[in-house]
Amino acid sequence: MNWMAIRFTAFIGLSLFFIAPSPAFAQTSVVYHIDDAQAQGLKGLRNIRNHLDVAPDTKITVVTHANGVDILMDGGKDMKSNVDYGPLVGALKSRGVRFEVCEITLKNRNLKKEQFTLDADFTPSGVVRIADLQFKNNFAYIRP
């Protein structure tokens, strides 16, 4: 094998090392999908807490739509246990979790952004956001 071929092979190998994310350096990214606060709210928030306890470097985005947005409303509580969602959401937000509310849901349910906790961000469409995170950004999908 000549020196030119060896240098070319080494160049390609190094290029791939810097271009392709190595599993050792890649950060896991996950989207949690919540569309029913009563069925998924507490369970989902606890799943996220446990997820971060085991894998604290995970990038997590929670996308809510339909009745799932209730976990992000000011004063929102689980109806069965009377547990306030606010402190749980706030604790996760402080750990880097991003919470998003579907604006289509706001329109359909006649809700205002002012009704939501400051921990909430807004997205034009919850389902489009979930699809984009999965397809364009390689997020894993979890529906608690």
PDB file of C-alpha atoms in Angstrom:
ATOM      1  CA  MET A   1       0.000   0.000   0.000  1.00  0.00           C
ATOM      2  CA  ASN A   2       1.453   3.375  -0.894  1.00  0.00           C
ATOM      3  CA  TRP A   3       1.800   6.358   1.437  1.00  0.00           C
ATOM      4  CA  MET A   4      -0.895   8.316  -0.352  1.00  0.00           C
ATOM      5  CA  ALA A   5      -3.458   5.580   0.284  1.00  0.00           C
ATOM      6  CA  ILE A   6      -2.412   5.309   3.941  1.00  0.00           C
ATOM      7  CA  ARG A   7      -2.741   9.081   4.470  1.00  0.00           C
ATOM      8  CA  PHE A   8      -6.127   9.139   2.725  1.00  0.00           C
ATOM      9  CA  THR A   9      -7.394   6.266   4.886  1.00  0.00           C
ATOM     10  CA  ALA A  10      -6.148   8.001   8.043  1.00  0.00           C
ATOM     11  CA  PHE A  11      -7.781  11.269   6.953  1.00  0.00           C
ATOM     12  CA  ILE A  12     -11.137   9.561   6.347  1.00  0.00           C
ATOM     13  CA  GLY A  13     -10.951   7.752   9.688  1.00  0.00           C
ATOM     14  CA  LEU A  14     -10.206  10.931  11.611  1.00  0.00           C
ATOM     15  CA  SER A  15     -12.923  12.810   9.729  1.00  0.00           C
ATOM     16  CA  LEU A  16     -15.515  10.226  10.696  1.00  0.00           C
ATOM     17  CA  PHE A  17     -14.370  10.391  14.323  1.00  0.00           C
ATOM     18  CA  PHE A  18     -15.039  14.127  14.454  1.00  0.00           C
ATOM     19  CA  ILE A  19     -18.229  14.090  12.353  1.00  0.00           C
ATOM     20  CA  ALA A  20     -20.089  11.037  13.673  1.00  0.00           C
ATOM     21  CA  PRO A  21     -21.169  11.275  17.317  1.00  0.00           C
ATOM     22  CA  SER A  22     -19.487   8.643  19.393  1.00  0.00           C
ATOM     23  CA  PRO A  23     -21.819   6.765  21.762  1.00  0.00           C
ATOM     24  CA  ALA A  24     -19.425   7.630  24.584  1.00  0.00           C
ATOM     25  CA  PHE A  25     -19.911  11.367  23.898  1.00  0.00           C
ATOM     26  CA  ALA A  26     -23.530  11.424  22.724  1.00  0.00           C
ATOM     27  CA  GLN A  27     -26.136  12.789  25.105  1.00  0.00           C
ATOM     28  CA  THR A  28     -29.389  10.877  25.322  1.00  0.00           C
ATOM     29  CA  SER A  29     -32.371  13.048  24.438  1.00  0.00           C
ATOM     30  CA  VAL A  30     -35.923  12.049  25.337  1.00  0.00           C
ATOM     31  CA  VAL A  31     -39.370  13.492  24.698  1.00  0.00           C
ATOM     32  CA  TYR A  32     -42.055  12.595  27.232  1.00  0.00           C
ATOM     33  CA  HIS A  33     -45.555  12.842  25.729  1.00  0.00           C
ATOM     34  CA  ILE A  34     -48.385  13.755  28.127  1.00  0.00           C
ATOM     35  CA  ASP A  35     -51.924  14.213  26.830  1.00  0.00           C
ATOM     36  CA  ASP A  36     -53.917  13.232  29.933  1.00  0.00           C
ATOM     37  CA  ALA A  37     -52.897  14.795  33.248  1.00  0.00           C
ATOM     38  CA  GLN A  38     -55.024  12.490  35.390  1.00  0.00           C
ATOM     39  CA  ALA A  39     -53.796   9.256  33.805  1.00  0.00           C
ATOM     40  CA  GLN A  40     -50.185  10.323  33.187  1.00  0.00           C
ATOM     41  CA  GLY A  41     -49.371  13.395  35.317  1.00  0.00           C
ATOM     42  CA  LEU A  42     -47.929  12.054  38.560  1.00  0.00           C
ATOM     43  CA  LYS A  43     -46.641   8.872  36.952  1.00  0.00           C
ATOM     44  CA  GLY A  44     -44.903  10.849  34.211  1.00  0.00           C
ATOM     45  CA  LEU A  45     -43.335  13.377  36.591  1.00  0.00           C
ATOM     46  CA  ARG A  46     -42.076  10.552  38.805  1.00  0.00           C
ATOM     47  CA  ASN A  47     -40.727   8.672  35.767  1.00  0.00           C
ATOM     48  CA  ILE A  48     -38.811  11.787  34.742  1.00  0.00           C
ATOM     49  CA  ARG A  49     -37.402  12.267  38.259  1.00  0.00           C
ATOM     50  CA  ASN A  50     -36.295   8.619  38.349  1.00  0.00           C
ATOM     51  CA  HIS A  51     -34.873   8.929  34.836  1.00  0.00           C
ATOM     52  CA  LEU A  52     -32.706  11.882  35.894  1.00  0.00           C
ATOM     53  CA  ASP A  53     -31.675  10.178  39.132  1.00  0.00           C
ATOM     54  CA  VAL A  54     -30.160   7.345  37.111  1.00  0.00           C
ATOM     55  CA  ALA A  55     -29.061   9.320  34.032  1.00  0.00           C
ATOM     56  CA  PRO A  56     -28.640  12.961  35.113  1.00  0.00           C
ATOM     57  CA  ASP A  57     -27.137  14.102  31.800  1.00  0.00           C
ATOM     58  CA  THR A  58     -30.240  13.165  29.808  1.00  0.00           C
ATOM     59  CA  LYS A  59     -31.833  16.023  27.879  1.00  0.00           C
ATOM     60  CA  ILE A  60     -35.583  15.808  28.535  1.00  0.00           C
ATOM     61  CA  THR A  61     -38.422  17.722  26.909  1.00  0.00           C
ATOM     62  CA  VAL A  62     -41.998  17.176  28.077  1.00  0.00           C
ATOM     63  CA  VAL A  63     -44.619  18.009  25.456  1.00  0.00           C
ATOM     64  CA  THR A  64     -48.193  18.390  26.670  1.00  0.00           C
ATOM     65  CA  HIS A  65     -51.408  18.751  24.713  1.00  0.00           C
ATOM     66  CA  ALA A  66     -55.122  18.073  25.200  1.00  0.00           C
ATOM     67  CA  ASN A  67     -55.811  17.399  28.901  1.00  0.00           C
ATOM     68  CA  GLY A  68     -52.098  16.878  29.524  1.00  0.00           C
ATOM     69  CA  VAL A  69     -51.574  20.649  29.696  1.00  0.00           C
ATOM     70  CA  ASP A  70     -53.286  20.605  33.098  1.00  0.00           C
ATOM     71  CA  ILE A  71     -50.036  19.550  34.784  1.00  0.00           C
ATOM     72  CA  LEU A  72     -48.610  22.951  33.842  1.00  0.00           C
ATOM     73  CA  MET A  73     -51.526  25.121  34.889  1.00  0.00           C
ATOM     74  CA  ASP A  74     -51.157  27.351  37.943  1.00  0.00           C
ATOM     75  CA  GLY A  75     -52.692  25.476  40.854  1.00  0.00           C
ATOM     76  CA  GLY A  76     -52.982  22.235  38.889  1.00  0.00           C
ATOM     77  CA  LYS A  77     -53.468  19.169  41.081  1.00  0.00           C
ATOM     78  CA  ASP A  78     -53.891  15.462  40.664  1.00  0.00           C
ATOM     79  CA  MET A  79     -57.576  14.830  41.369  1.00  0.00           C
ATOM     80  CA  LYS A  80     -57.083  11.420  42.969  1.00  0.00           C
ATOM     81  CA  SER A  81     -54.291  12.272  45.409  1.00  0.00           C
ATOM     82  CA  ASN A  82     -54.702  16.067  45.620  1.00  0.00           C
ATOM     83  CA  VAL A  83     -50.946  16.418  44.952  1.00  0.00           C
ATOM     84  CA  ASP A  84     -49.991  19.807  43.496  1.00  0.00           C
ATOM     85  CA  TYR A  85     -48.094  19.440  40.209  1.00  0.00           C
ATOM     86  CA  GLY A  86     -46.311  22.804  40.598  1.00  0.00           C
ATOM     87  CA  PRO A  87     -43.517  21.813  43.006  1.00  0.00           C
ATOM     88  CA  LEU A  88     -42.823  18.613  41.060  1.00  0.00           C
ATOM     89  CA  VAL A  89     -42.610  20.513  37.769  1.00  0.00           C
ATOM     90  CA  GLY A  90     -40.454  23.234  39.357  1.00  0.00           C
ATOM     91  CA  ALA A  91     -38.020  20.689  40.769  1.00  0.00           C
ATOM     92  CA  LEU A  92     -37.643  19.035  37.360  1.00  0.00           C
ATOM     93  CA  LYS A  93     -37.289  22.388  35.597  1.00  0.00           C
ATOM     94  CA  SER A  94     -34.401  23.180  37.953  1.00  0.00           C
ATOM     95  CA  ARG A  95     -32.757  19.959  36.742  1.00  0.00           C
ATOM     96  CA  GLY A  96     -32.946  21.105  33.116  1.00  0.00           C
ATOM     97  CA  VAL A  97     -36.235  19.573  31.985  1.00  0.00           C
ATOM     98  CA  ARG A  98     -38.112  21.637  29.412  1.00  0.00           C
ATOM     99  CA  PHE A  99     -41.927  21.697  29.595  1.00  0.00           C
ATOM    100  CA  GLU A 100     -43.974  22.691  26.550  1.00  0.00           C
ATOM    101  CA  VAL A 101     -47.675  23.412  26.093  1.00  0.00           C
ATOM    102  CA  CYS A 102     -49.503  23.017  22.776  1.00  0.00           C
ATOM    103  CA  GLU A 103     -50.976  26.312  21.562  1.00  0.00           C
ATOM    104  CA  ILE A 104     -53.662  24.501  19.559  1.00  0.00           C
ATOM    105  CA  THR A 105     -54.895  23.080  22.861  1.00  0.00           C
ATOM    106  CA  LEU A 106     -54.987  26.607  24.314  1.00  0.00           C
ATOM    107  CA  LYS A 107     -57.238  27.706  21.463  1.00  0.00           C
ATOM    108  CA  ASN A 108     -59.467  24.598  21.584  1.00  0.00           C
ATOM    109  CA  ARG A 109     -59.912  24.802  25.364  1.00  0.00           C
ATOM    110  CA  ASN A 110     -60.125  28.608  25.460  1.00  0.00           C
ATOM    111  CA  LEU A 111     -57.109  28.858  27.785  1.00  0.00           C
ATOM    112  CA  LYS A 112     -54.662  31.757  28.146  1.00  0.00           C
ATOM    113  CA  LYS A 113     -50.883  31.569  28.547  1.00  0.00           C
ATOM    114  CA  GLU A 114     -51.234  33.518  31.795  1.00  0.00           C
ATOM    115  CA  GLN A 115     -53.013  30.496  33.342  1.00  0.00           C
ATOM    116  CA  PHE A 116     -49.810  28.455  33.193  1.00  0.00           C
ATOM    117  CA  THR A 117     -46.817  28.233  35.481  1.00  0.00           C
ATOM    118  CA  LEU A 118     -43.728  30.202  34.551  1.00  0.00           C
ATOM    119  CA  ASP A 119     -42.002  26.836  34.077  1.00  0.00           C
ATOM    120  CA  ALA A 120     -44.027  26.297  30.881  1.00  0.00           C
ATOM    121  CA  ASP A 121     -42.900  27.138  27.369  1.00  0.00           C
ATOM    122  CA  PHE A 122     -45.250  27.058  24.398  1.00  0.00           C
ATOM    123  CA  THR A 123     -45.162  25.312  21.054  1.00  0.00           C
ATOM    124  CA  PRO A 124     -47.523  25.888  18.104  1.00  0.00           C
ATOM    125  CA  SER A 125     -48.509  22.204  17.917  1.00  0.00           C
ATOM    126  CA  GLY A 126     -47.760  19.484  20.454  1.00  0.00           C
ATOM    127  CA  VAL A 127     -47.964  16.593  18.009  1.00  0.00           C
ATOM    128  CA  VAL A 128     -45.819  18.355  15.406  1.00  0.00           C
ATOM    129  CA  ARG A 129     -43.266  19.153  18.121  1.00  0.00           C
ATOM    130  CA  ILE A 130     -43.142  15.510  19.223  1.00  0.00           C
ATOM    131  CA  ALA A 131     -42.708  14.329  15.632  1.00  0.00           C
ATOM    132  CA  ASP A 132     -39.949  16.879  14.979  1.00  0.00           C
ATOM    133  CA  LEU A 133     -38.076  15.990  18.155  1.00  0.00           C
ATOM    134  CA  GLN A 134     -38.177  12.311  17.203  1.00  0.00           C
ATOM    135  CA  PHE A 135     -37.414  12.598  13.511  1.00  0.00           C
ATOM    136  CA  LYS A 136     -35.232  15.694  13.195  1.00  0.00           C
ATOM    137  CA  ASN A 137     -33.487  15.610  16.577  1.00  0.00           C
ATOM    138  CA  ASN A 138     -33.323  11.857  17.271  1.00  0.00           C
ATOM    139  CA  PHE A 139     -35.167  12.070  20.600  1.00  0.00           C
ATOM    140  CA  ALA A 140     -36.348   8.804  22.123  1.00  0.00           C
ATOM    141  CA  TYR A 141     -40.123   8.762  22.748  1.00  0.00           C
ATOM    142  CA  ILE A 142     -41.719   7.894  26.085  1.00  0.00           C
ATOM    143  CA  ARG A 143     -45.411   8.018  26.878  1.00  0.00           C
ATOM    144  CA  PRO A 144     -45.950   7.312  30.587  1.00  0.00           C
TER     145      PRO A 144
END
